[in-house]
XYZ file of C-alpha atoms in Angstrom:
576
model
C 6.334 -17.377 -37.709
C 3.130 -19.055 -38.857
C -0.250 -17.400 -38.701
C -1.184 -19.740 -35.855
C 2.042 -18.813 -34.064
C 1.351 -15.127 -34.534
C -2.152 -15.612 -33.137
C -0.770 -17.456 -30.099
C 1.844 -14.745 -29.532
C -0.853 -12.088 -29.659
C -2.927 -14.001 -27.128
C 0.108 -14.411 -24.898
C 0.975 -10.712 -25.068
C -2.606 -9.872 -24.107
C -2.500 -12.306 -21.194
C 0.878 -10.966 -20.049
C -0.346 -7.368 -20.167
C -3.294 -8.376 -17.977
C -0.898 -10.072 -15.575
C 1.235 -6.934 -15.496
C -1.801 -4.799 -14.681
C -2.886 -7.240 -11.980
C 0.573 -7.015 -10.428
C 0.452 -3.237 -10.603
C -2.808 -3.331 -8.649
C -1.126 -5.176 -5.791
C -0.100 -3.091 -2.781
C 1.913 -4.402 0.165
C 2.148 -1.355 2.460
C 1.646 -3.036 5.837
C 4.611 -4.361 7.788
C 3.540 -7.979 8.058
C 5.875 -10.928 8.615
C 7.978 -11.627 5.516
C 6.634 -8.616 3.642
C 10.055 -7.248 2.659
C 10.853 -10.411 0.739
C 7.454 -10.289 -0.970
C 7.955 -6.644 -1.883
C 11.274 -7.483 -3.527
C 9.689 -10.401 -5.344
C 6.786 -8.229 -6.475
C 9.140 -5.568 -7.821
C 11.247 -8.201 -9.573
C 8.194 -9.715 -11.279
C 7.020 -6.335 -12.540
C 10.521 -5.550 -13.803
C 10.779 -8.943 -15.501
C 7.547 -8.332 -17.369
C 8.480 -4.788 -18.366
C 12.152 -5.328 -19.141
C 12.038 -8.668 -20.879
C 8.982 -10.883 -21.107
C 6.464 -8.527 -22.743
C 8.972 -6.755 -25.050
C 10.518 -10.080 -26.070
C 7.140 -11.714 -26.703
C 6.186 -8.755 -28.908
C 9.481 -8.994 -30.837
C 10.154 -12.714 -30.850
C 12.316 -12.381 -33.990
C 14.630 -9.758 -32.469
C 18.355 -10.594 -32.165
C 19.426 -12.903 -29.385
C 20.624 -10.836 -26.431
C 23.642 -12.323 -24.661
C 24.315 -10.562 -21.356
C 27.866 -10.941 -20.066
C 27.825 -10.871 -16.277
C 29.628 -12.307 -13.320
C 32.013 -11.672 -10.476
C 34.059 -8.589 -9.753
C 37.412 -8.727 -11.499
C 36.527 -11.722 -13.634
C 37.418 -9.851 -16.834
C 33.966 -9.350 -18.368
C 34.778 -6.158 -20.234
C 38.052 -7.571 -21.548
C 36.169 -10.637 -22.746
C 33.532 -8.510 -24.521
C 36.210 -6.403 -26.235
C 38.050 -9.541 -27.286
C 34.888 -11.170 -28.661
C 34.067 -8.065 -30.710
C 37.658 -7.597 -31.814
C 37.989 -3.974 -30.721
C 37.604 -1.905 -27.609
C 33.922 -1.110 -27.141
C 33.677 -1.102 -23.350
C 36.168 0.182 -20.803
C 37.681 -2.355 -18.395
C 37.745 -1.043 -14.845
C 41.053 -0.365 -13.182
C 39.345 0.345 -9.873
C 36.655 -1.767 -8.213
C 33.804 -1.337 -8.433
C 33.555 0.138 -11.897
C 30.597 2.516 -11.950
C 29.455 2.792 -15.535
C 26.480 2.308 -17.778
C 25.877 -1.032 -19.469
C 27.168 -1.302 -23.026
C 25.195 -3.120 -25.731
C 27.102 -4.037 -28.922
C 25.031 -4.958 -31.984
C 25.252 -5.221 -35.726
C 24.275 -1.945 -37.456
C 21.484 -3.769 -39.309
C 19.856 -4.651 -35.961
C 19.827 -1.140 -34.479
C 16.037 -0.792 -34.793
C 15.500 -3.668 -32.370
C 16.969 -1.806 -29.412
C 14.835 1.313 -29.184
C 13.420 2.688 -25.946
C 10.148 0.802 -26.380
C 11.616 -2.675 -26.932
C 14.227 -3.549 -24.308
C 14.877 -2.173 -20.819
C 12.583 0.822 -21.357
C 13.678 2.560 -18.139
C 17.238 3.018 -19.458
C 17.745 5.989 -21.748
C 19.681 5.330 -24.973
C 23.022 6.999 -25.662
C 25.650 6.406 -28.350
C 28.623 7.810 -26.451
C 30.692 6.649 -23.493
C 29.045 7.474 -20.182
C 29.182 6.551 -16.513
C 25.436 7.061 -16.057
C 24.018 3.791 -14.690
C 20.567 4.866 -15.918
C 21.734 4.916 -19.524
C 22.219 2.106 -22.029
C 25.171 2.778 -24.311
C 24.525 1.430 -27.809
C 27.530 0.536 -29.932
C 27.033 -0.543 -33.543
C 29.771 -2.837 -34.865
C 30.113 -4.876 -38.047
C 32.227 -7.305 -36.027
C 29.075 -8.574 -34.311
C 27.018 -10.811 -36.613
C 23.406 -9.878 -37.331
C 20.983 -11.712 -35.096
C 23.226 -11.376 -32.014
C 23.756 -8.590 -29.473
C 26.246 -8.624 -26.591
C 25.631 -6.618 -23.425
C 28.357 -5.928 -20.863
C 26.744 -5.735 -17.390
C 28.071 -4.520 -14.019
C 29.357 -6.957 -11.406
C 26.698 -9.034 -9.669
C 28.703 -8.848 -6.429
C 29.669 -5.193 -6.637
C 30.059 -3.337 -3.353
C 27.871 -0.650 -4.888
C 24.197 -1.541 -4.416
C 23.165 0.353 -7.547
C 25.547 -1.753 -9.617
C 24.169 -4.979 -8.132
C 20.580 -3.939 -8.799
C 21.390 -2.955 -12.371
C 23.230 -6.230 -12.956
C 20.217 -8.192 -11.715
C 17.904 -6.181 -13.958
C 20.080 -6.780 -17.013
C 20.474 -10.498 -16.360
C 16.694 -10.811 -16.036
C 16.426 -9.297 -19.520
C 18.877 -11.756 -21.116
C 18.015 -14.440 -23.651
C 21.396 -15.939 -22.847
C 23.526 -15.282 -19.778
C 27.255 -15.629 -20.327
C 28.498 -16.077 -16.779
C 32.138 -15.039 -16.480
C 34.177 -16.155 -13.478
C 37.778 -16.909 -12.681
C 39.813 -19.530 -10.914
C 39.901 -17.277 -7.881
C 36.180 -16.385 -7.827
C 34.239 -19.305 -9.298
C 33.013 -20.599 -5.917
C 31.791 -17.222 -4.610
C 28.270 -17.349 -3.194
C 26.612 -14.302 -4.779
C 27.098 -15.322 -8.441
C 25.764 -18.777 -7.634
C 22.581 -17.259 -6.222
C 22.039 -15.688 -9.649
C 22.856 -18.963 -11.367
C 20.375 -20.779 -9.156
C 17.663 -18.282 -10.136
C 18.603 -18.719 -13.793
C 18.275 -22.501 -13.479
C 14.900 -22.205 -11.761
C 13.463 -20.225 -14.656
C 15.306 -22.233 -17.345
C 17.371 -19.292 -18.577
C 19.942 -20.339 -21.153
C 23.387 -20.063 -19.521
C 26.924 -20.420 -20.812
C 29.856 -20.304 -18.401
C 33.259 -18.853 -19.153
C 36.120 -19.730 -16.828
C 38.371 -16.760 -17.471
C 41.961 -15.918 -16.539
C 42.807 -19.489 -15.644
C 46.442 -20.571 -15.427
C 47.257 -23.642 -17.537
C 48.238 -25.736 -14.554
C 44.898 -25.047 -12.803
C 42.523 -25.539 -15.718
C 41.817 -29.231 -15.201
C 41.210 -29.015 -11.466
C 39.124 -25.859 -11.515
C 37.116 -26.793 -14.604
C 36.261 -30.216 -13.173
C 35.079 -28.741 -9.882
C 33.150 -26.023 -11.651
C 31.426 -28.552 -13.911
C 30.341 -30.572 -10.874
C 28.953 -27.421 -9.230
C 26.989 -26.600 -12.373
C 25.531 -30.101 -12.581
C 24.563 -30.060 -8.901
C 22.645 -26.852 -9.443
C 20.655 -27.891 -12.487
C 23.001 -26.428 -15.105
C 24.733 -29.581 -16.353
C 23.743 -28.803 -19.968
C 25.242 -25.308 -19.880
C 28.317 -24.972 -22.134
C 31.566 -24.406 -20.236
C 34.349 -22.483 -21.996
C 37.913 -21.997 -20.823
C 39.758 -18.742 -21.527
C 43.406 -19.046 -20.584
C 45.521 -16.250 -19.201
C 47.231 -14.261 -21.899
C 48.928 -10.996 -22.693
C 46.384 -8.210 -23.085
C 47.051 -5.762 -25.910
C 47.188 -1.998 -25.488
C 43.563 -1.903 -26.636
C 42.524 -4.287 -23.887
C 42.155 -7.392 -26.068
C 43.111 -10.984 -25.404
C 44.730 -12.984 -28.201
C 42.018 -14.009 -30.672
C 42.753 -17.720 -30.221
C 42.009 -17.440 -26.505
C 38.394 -16.498 -27.167
C 37.967 -18.367 -30.447
C 35.824 -21.139 -28.910
C 33.390 -18.695 -27.330
C 33.282 -16.528 -30.437
C 32.703 -19.540 -32.679
C 29.804 -20.733 -30.543
C 28.162 -17.270 -30.616
C 28.651 -17.047 -34.379
C 26.969 -20.430 -34.740
C 23.956 -19.192 -32.814
C 23.803 -16.042 -34.906
C 23.963 -18.014 -38.163
C 21.474 -20.711 -37.134
C 18.015 -19.193 -36.827
C 16.567 -22.408 -35.422
C 19.241 -22.688 -32.734
C 18.862 -19.006 -31.882
C 15.089 -19.356 -31.690
C 15.465 -22.404 -29.434
C 17.579 -20.420 -26.962
C 15.107 -17.523 -26.941
C 12.129 -19.853 -26.578
C 13.779 -21.776 -23.746
C 14.519 -18.639 -21.752
C 11.229 -16.914 -22.535
C 9.101 -19.931 -21.721
C 11.022 -20.462 -18.495
C 10.543 -16.813 -17.545
C 6.798 -17.016 -18.186
C 6.489 -20.238 -16.227
C 8.422 -18.757 -13.300
C 6.257 -15.637 -13.385
C 2.968 -17.462 -13.084
C 4.399 -19.674 -10.344
C 5.814 -16.804 -8.304
C 2.746 -14.550 -8.427
C 0.776 -16.855 -6.135
C 2.846 -16.062 -3.022
C 2.403 -12.394 -3.924
C -1.360 -12.895 -4.138
C -1.304 -14.637 -0.748
C 0.697 -11.761 0.725
C -1.754 -9.240 -0.728
C -4.684 -11.186 0.722
C -2.972 -11.134 4.131
C -2.602 -7.371 3.756
C -6.305 -7.030 3.030
C -7.182 -9.176 6.041
C -4.904 -7.141 8.290
C -6.424 -3.943 6.949
C -9.931 -5.191 7.716
C -8.885 -6.019 11.263
C -7.223 -2.643 11.826
C -10.239 -0.815 10.456
C -12.581 -2.925 12.558
C -10.559 -2.210 15.705
C -10.678 1.536 15.104
C -14.358 1.541 14.183
C -15.241 -0.555 17.237
C -13.412 1.827 19.563
C -15.323 4.823 18.273
C -18.618 2.938 18.021
C -18.287 2.177 21.723
C -17.636 5.848 22.376
C -20.728 6.859 20.430
C -22.866 4.357 22.305
C -21.497 5.493 25.646
C -22.100 9.172 24.896
C -25.622 8.530 23.631
C -26.399 6.457 26.704
C -24.974 9.078 29.061
C -27.024 11.822 27.425
C -30.231 9.872 27.980
C -29.900 8.084 31.318
C -29.718 11.065 33.630
C -25.923 11.052 33.931
C -25.771 14.689 32.898
C -28.456 15.705 35.380
C -26.002 15.741 38.245
C -23.522 18.113 39.755
C -23.440 21.574 38.238
C -26.286 20.962 35.790
C -28.614 19.761 38.560
C -27.665 22.617 40.861
C -28.291 25.265 38.227
C -31.565 23.614 37.188
C -32.812 23.572 40.767
C -31.980 27.239 41.100
C -33.973 27.893 37.960
C -37.183 26.044 38.829
C -36.978 25.773 42.602
C -36.923 22.009 42.229
C -36.462 21.331 45.889
C -39.937 22.600 46.729
C -41.591 21.395 43.576
C -40.401 17.807 43.876
C -42.062 17.576 47.274
C -45.363 18.549 45.682
C -45.110 16.373 42.544
C -48.424 14.510 42.292
C -51.401 14.296 40.010
C -52.543 17.860 40.669
C -51.122 18.953 37.352
C -53.046 22.173 37.087
C -51.949 23.418 40.461
C -48.357 22.379 39.743
C -48.352 24.293 36.476
C -49.457 27.449 38.247
C -46.693 27.130 40.807
C -44.143 26.560 38.016
C -45.175 29.776 36.323
C -44.469 31.669 39.505
C -41.226 29.769 40.103
C -39.557 30.544 36.784
C -41.025 33.939 36.003
C -38.357 36.574 35.773
C -35.358 34.179 35.942
C -33.612 34.528 32.553
C -30.178 34.604 34.169
C -30.813 31.285 35.895
C -31.801 29.772 32.516
C -28.541 30.980 31.021
C -26.622 29.361 33.895
C -28.344 26.057 33.199
C -27.373 26.379 29.545
C -23.732 27.038 30.418
C -23.672 24.055 32.804
C -25.204 21.826 30.113
C -22.627 23.035 27.617
C -19.753 22.291 29.980
C -21.121 18.857 30.920
C -21.659 17.796 27.318
C -18.225 18.981 26.225
C -16.556 17.069 29.051
C -18.558 13.939 28.235
C -17.558 14.061 24.570
C -13.893 14.727 25.324
C -13.647 11.917 27.872
C -15.091 9.307 25.559
C -13.121 10.532 22.542
C -9.923 10.207 24.570
C -10.933 6.714 25.662
C -11.720 5.719 22.061
C -8.334 6.970 20.848
C -6.591 5.002 23.591
C -8.545 1.820 22.806
C -7.869 2.081 19.085
C -4.168 2.675 19.686
C -3.965 -0.251 22.106
C -5.630 -2.535 19.545
C -3.246 -1.433 16.778
C -0.255 -1.906 19.054
C -1.127 -5.603 19.241
C -0.086 -6.164 15.602
C 3.149 -5.483 13.748
C 1.238 -3.744 10.973
C -0.570 -1.495 13.442
C 2.648 -0.577 15.225
C 4.229 0.408 11.936
C 1.290 2.617 10.991
C 1.239 4.292 14.409
C 4.955 5.015 14.183
C 4.570 6.665 10.783
C 1.279 8.476 11.470
C 1.315 12.235 11.954
C 0.584 13.400 15.484
C -0.369 11.236 18.455
C -3.259 8.993 17.461
C -3.490 7.690 21.013
C -4.947 11.003 22.144
C -7.963 12.939 20.923
C -7.069 15.599 18.395
C -6.005 18.978 19.734
C -8.826 20.641 17.847
C -11.548 18.468 19.383
C -12.155 20.694 22.397
C -12.961 23.751 20.308
C -14.986 21.648 17.862
C -16.962 20.111 20.726
C -17.662 23.553 22.181
C -18.975 24.739 18.839
C -21.028 21.585 18.274
C -22.696 21.792 21.703
C -23.487 25.465 21.258
C -24.899 24.779 17.835
C -27.046 22.009 19.294
C -28.322 24.357 21.982
C -29.242 26.821 19.245
C -31.030 23.970 17.464
C -33.067 23.347 20.624
C -33.954 27.024 21.046
C -34.990 27.214 17.405
C -37.214 24.148 17.838
C -38.890 25.777 20.817
C -39.225 29.076 19.020
C -40.752 27.432 15.938
C -43.083 25.231 17.976
C -44.263 28.269 19.960
C -45.009 30.470 16.960
C -48.719 30.399 17.725
C -48.220 30.642 21.493
C -45.813 33.557 21.799
C -48.515 35.836 23.117
C -49.802 33.423 25.750
C -49.054 34.071 29.388
C -47.374 30.742 29.886
C -45.014 31.117 26.915
C -44.115 34.624 28.016
C -43.587 33.434 31.573
C -41.140 30.687 30.676
C -39.484 32.375 27.679
C -37.624 30.665 24.834
C -34.489 30.153 26.938
C -36.405 28.703 29.859
C -38.340 26.327 27.644
C -35.122 25.457 25.777
C -33.209 24.357 28.875
C -36.310 22.491 30.032
C -36.254 20.538 26.755
C -32.533 19.787 27.221
C -33.232 18.403 30.692
C -36.013 16.213 29.310
C -33.649 14.880 26.622
C -31.020 14.015 29.225
C -33.444 11.765 31.123
C -35.033 10.140 28.090
C -34.432 6.565 29.297
C -34.919 7.084 33.022
C -38.606 6.324 32.909
C -40.537 9.152 34.493
C -43.025 7.731 36.973
C -43.001 10.232 39.807
C -40.895 11.638 42.604
C -39.509 8.245 43.558
C -37.349 8.077 40.431
C -34.743 10.270 42.058
C -33.171 13.592 41.229
C -32.596 12.906 37.537
C -36.078 11.645 36.862
C -37.601 14.278 39.101
C -35.710 17.080 37.411
C -36.807 15.818 34.033
C -40.384 15.480 35.262
C -40.398 19.136 36.208
C -39.041 20.097 32.807
C -41.568 17.912 31.069
C -44.447 19.452 32.994
C -43.178 22.909 32.144
C -43.133 22.055 28.458
C -46.493 20.312 28.550
C -48.006 23.402 30.151
C -47.140 25.314 27.001
C -47.143 22.790 24.136
C -49.087 19.723 25.235
C -48.040 16.104 25.682
C -47.593 15.013 22.045
C -45.705 18.123 21.026
C -43.263 17.625 23.915
C -42.595 14.046 22.878
C -41.935 15.182 19.308
C -39.664 18.007 20.462
C -37.664 15.669 22.700
C -37.202 13.144 19.886
C -36.052 15.818 17.454
C -33.683 17.367 19.971
C -32.171 13.978 20.808
C -31.692 13.161 17.112
C -29.989 16.518 16.554
C -27.639 15.890 19.476
C -26.763 12.399 18.303
C -26.100 13.711 14.812
C -23.610 16.274 16.081
C -21.898 13.728 18.331
C -21.700 11.346 15.385
C -20.031 14.026 13.236
C -17.455 14.828 15.933
C -16.490 11.218 16.526
C -16.498 10.387 12.829
C -13.873 13.077 12.324
C -11.847 11.688 15.218
C -12.177 8.165 13.844
C -11.023 9.351 10.437
C -7.573 9.984 11.896
C -7.285 6.188 12.070
C -9.303 5.175 9.031
C -7.640 7.893 6.966
C -4.280 6.235 7.603
C -5.741 3.044 6.145
C -7.543 4.703 3.230
C -4.345 6.130 1.733
C -2.812 2.660 1.588
C -5.001 1.852 -1.425
C -5.221 -1.867 -0.655
C -7.686 -3.444 -3.074
C -9.279 -6.495 -1.443
C -10.182 -7.917 -4.873
C -6.642 -7.555 -6.280
C -5.335 -10.966 -5.081
C -8.097 -12.838 -6.909
C -7.515 -10.801 -10.066
C -3.816 -11.630 -9.882
C -4.464 -15.354 -9.535
C -6.946 -15.235 -12.390
C -4.460 -13.357 -14.594
C -1.765 -15.944 -13.825
C -4.147 -18.748 -14.781
C -4.891 -16.912 -18.019
C -1.182 -16.818 -18.914
C -0.819 -20.503 -18.059
C -3.796 -21.391 -20.251
C -2.264 -19.635 -23.264
C 1.141 -21.157 -22.550
C -0.293 -24.683 -22.448
C -2.217 -24.002 -25.665
C 0.989 -22.839 -27.365
C 2.828 -25.956 -26.217
C 0.084 -28.202 -27.627
C 0.352 -26.344 -30.924
C 4.105 -26.963 -31.021
C 3.649 -30.623 -30.112
């Protein structure tokens, strides 16, 4: 190869490695329409790069690899043995034959078939084996240097593993020798492989094996027409007549002489051999860059679906956060048990009747109302705790139901819900205990705020009269009516209750300090609610996070494909 050719090959290898990495970055985990086909295509493209295109581009001068494949019972192994001139692969007496592929090569070419050069996933052995994950290497002087023959499993085997291995081996071939028979030449499965070979310009030769003399003309003519109709009119067609097989499993030498002569010609003619390799390799590269674009589109659809699923889950829990925050500020909590316990604590029924501008007089009455009522303050605290817990649980349940309902609207979401651990449509079992702890911790936050704010007032009569607990529950009540708009007794029970609490606090700390305390207490409550719901939301978003869908991967894949095409076009211009 010329220096320019070596430079182009190096550039192409670099571009192909980038394409391989870009394909590796693609994930198709969501069950979208048509995804199974795209997953198979994605896997096939990666395998094609690893098993053939990159290794072959790096070793362009390696021997031509002719893979013998075809229908069950077509006589592939017998043909290989006959071409070599001795038994190197065992014909199967039972169908399917489960065995490892056998690669026969000239001893001088052994270094070309190491683990790092061809089909790297198959371990190398030099003894007979039935391990389909092994590649049996057989060195034979009967195979000319520059040529290697690989006996592959049946493409239509009833064993899936055999079919997959056959497809992998055929994708790694420089030349596919398709073996069929008069009884099997029209079977559908082999023709699907031949169609794929034609689409990527793989060099193909066809051997019509085990054909009775009186059927040769009819079958060969029909077969030739089928080849031409499927884009393979230039593929050589060889006839191997029926004959007596020797005890070693060999056909008479003259029966395979035409095929053997053609292979010998390729082995002896470096230019012809290089033309076959170049044809197949260029076709494989062209097919790769063409077929990655549907994969990129599928990956982009996955990213879009992931964004939608995440948005649905986040919206459900954002609504829950907003609803909880609103309910903790609009007086909703100042009803029922909380209101009853608060009225017991401050004697609200009497005080609300007297709410007016006589602040000083009201403060004095409040001192007398709450003095000596620590148990009532504790009851208010317990009622607040219960009300907050119930509020959080109700909205968390509603958020889980909304998120599940949204995911159920898409095939991808349904698949994720089916595979997710636990019941995502309900709040987590641990939420109740976590909510209890969070509310209690918030109440301790409030008491600590009051205690810290009253450091300089602990000895005053008013502070002592109300106590930390009394002032703490008063601050909670004020927080719960933050948006009611306190204007007097006419605001109703919620506003009135909060007004009483606010006056109690102002009697001790003053107006500005109360506003600051209320803001800090509200922020602390919202922070704890946020943490609880974020953990609940993570049950949904966590399912998405582990999917590792990279939204930028489709563009990188398209760019990598364009890079390979650019080098390919440059190489063609050099050759022209």
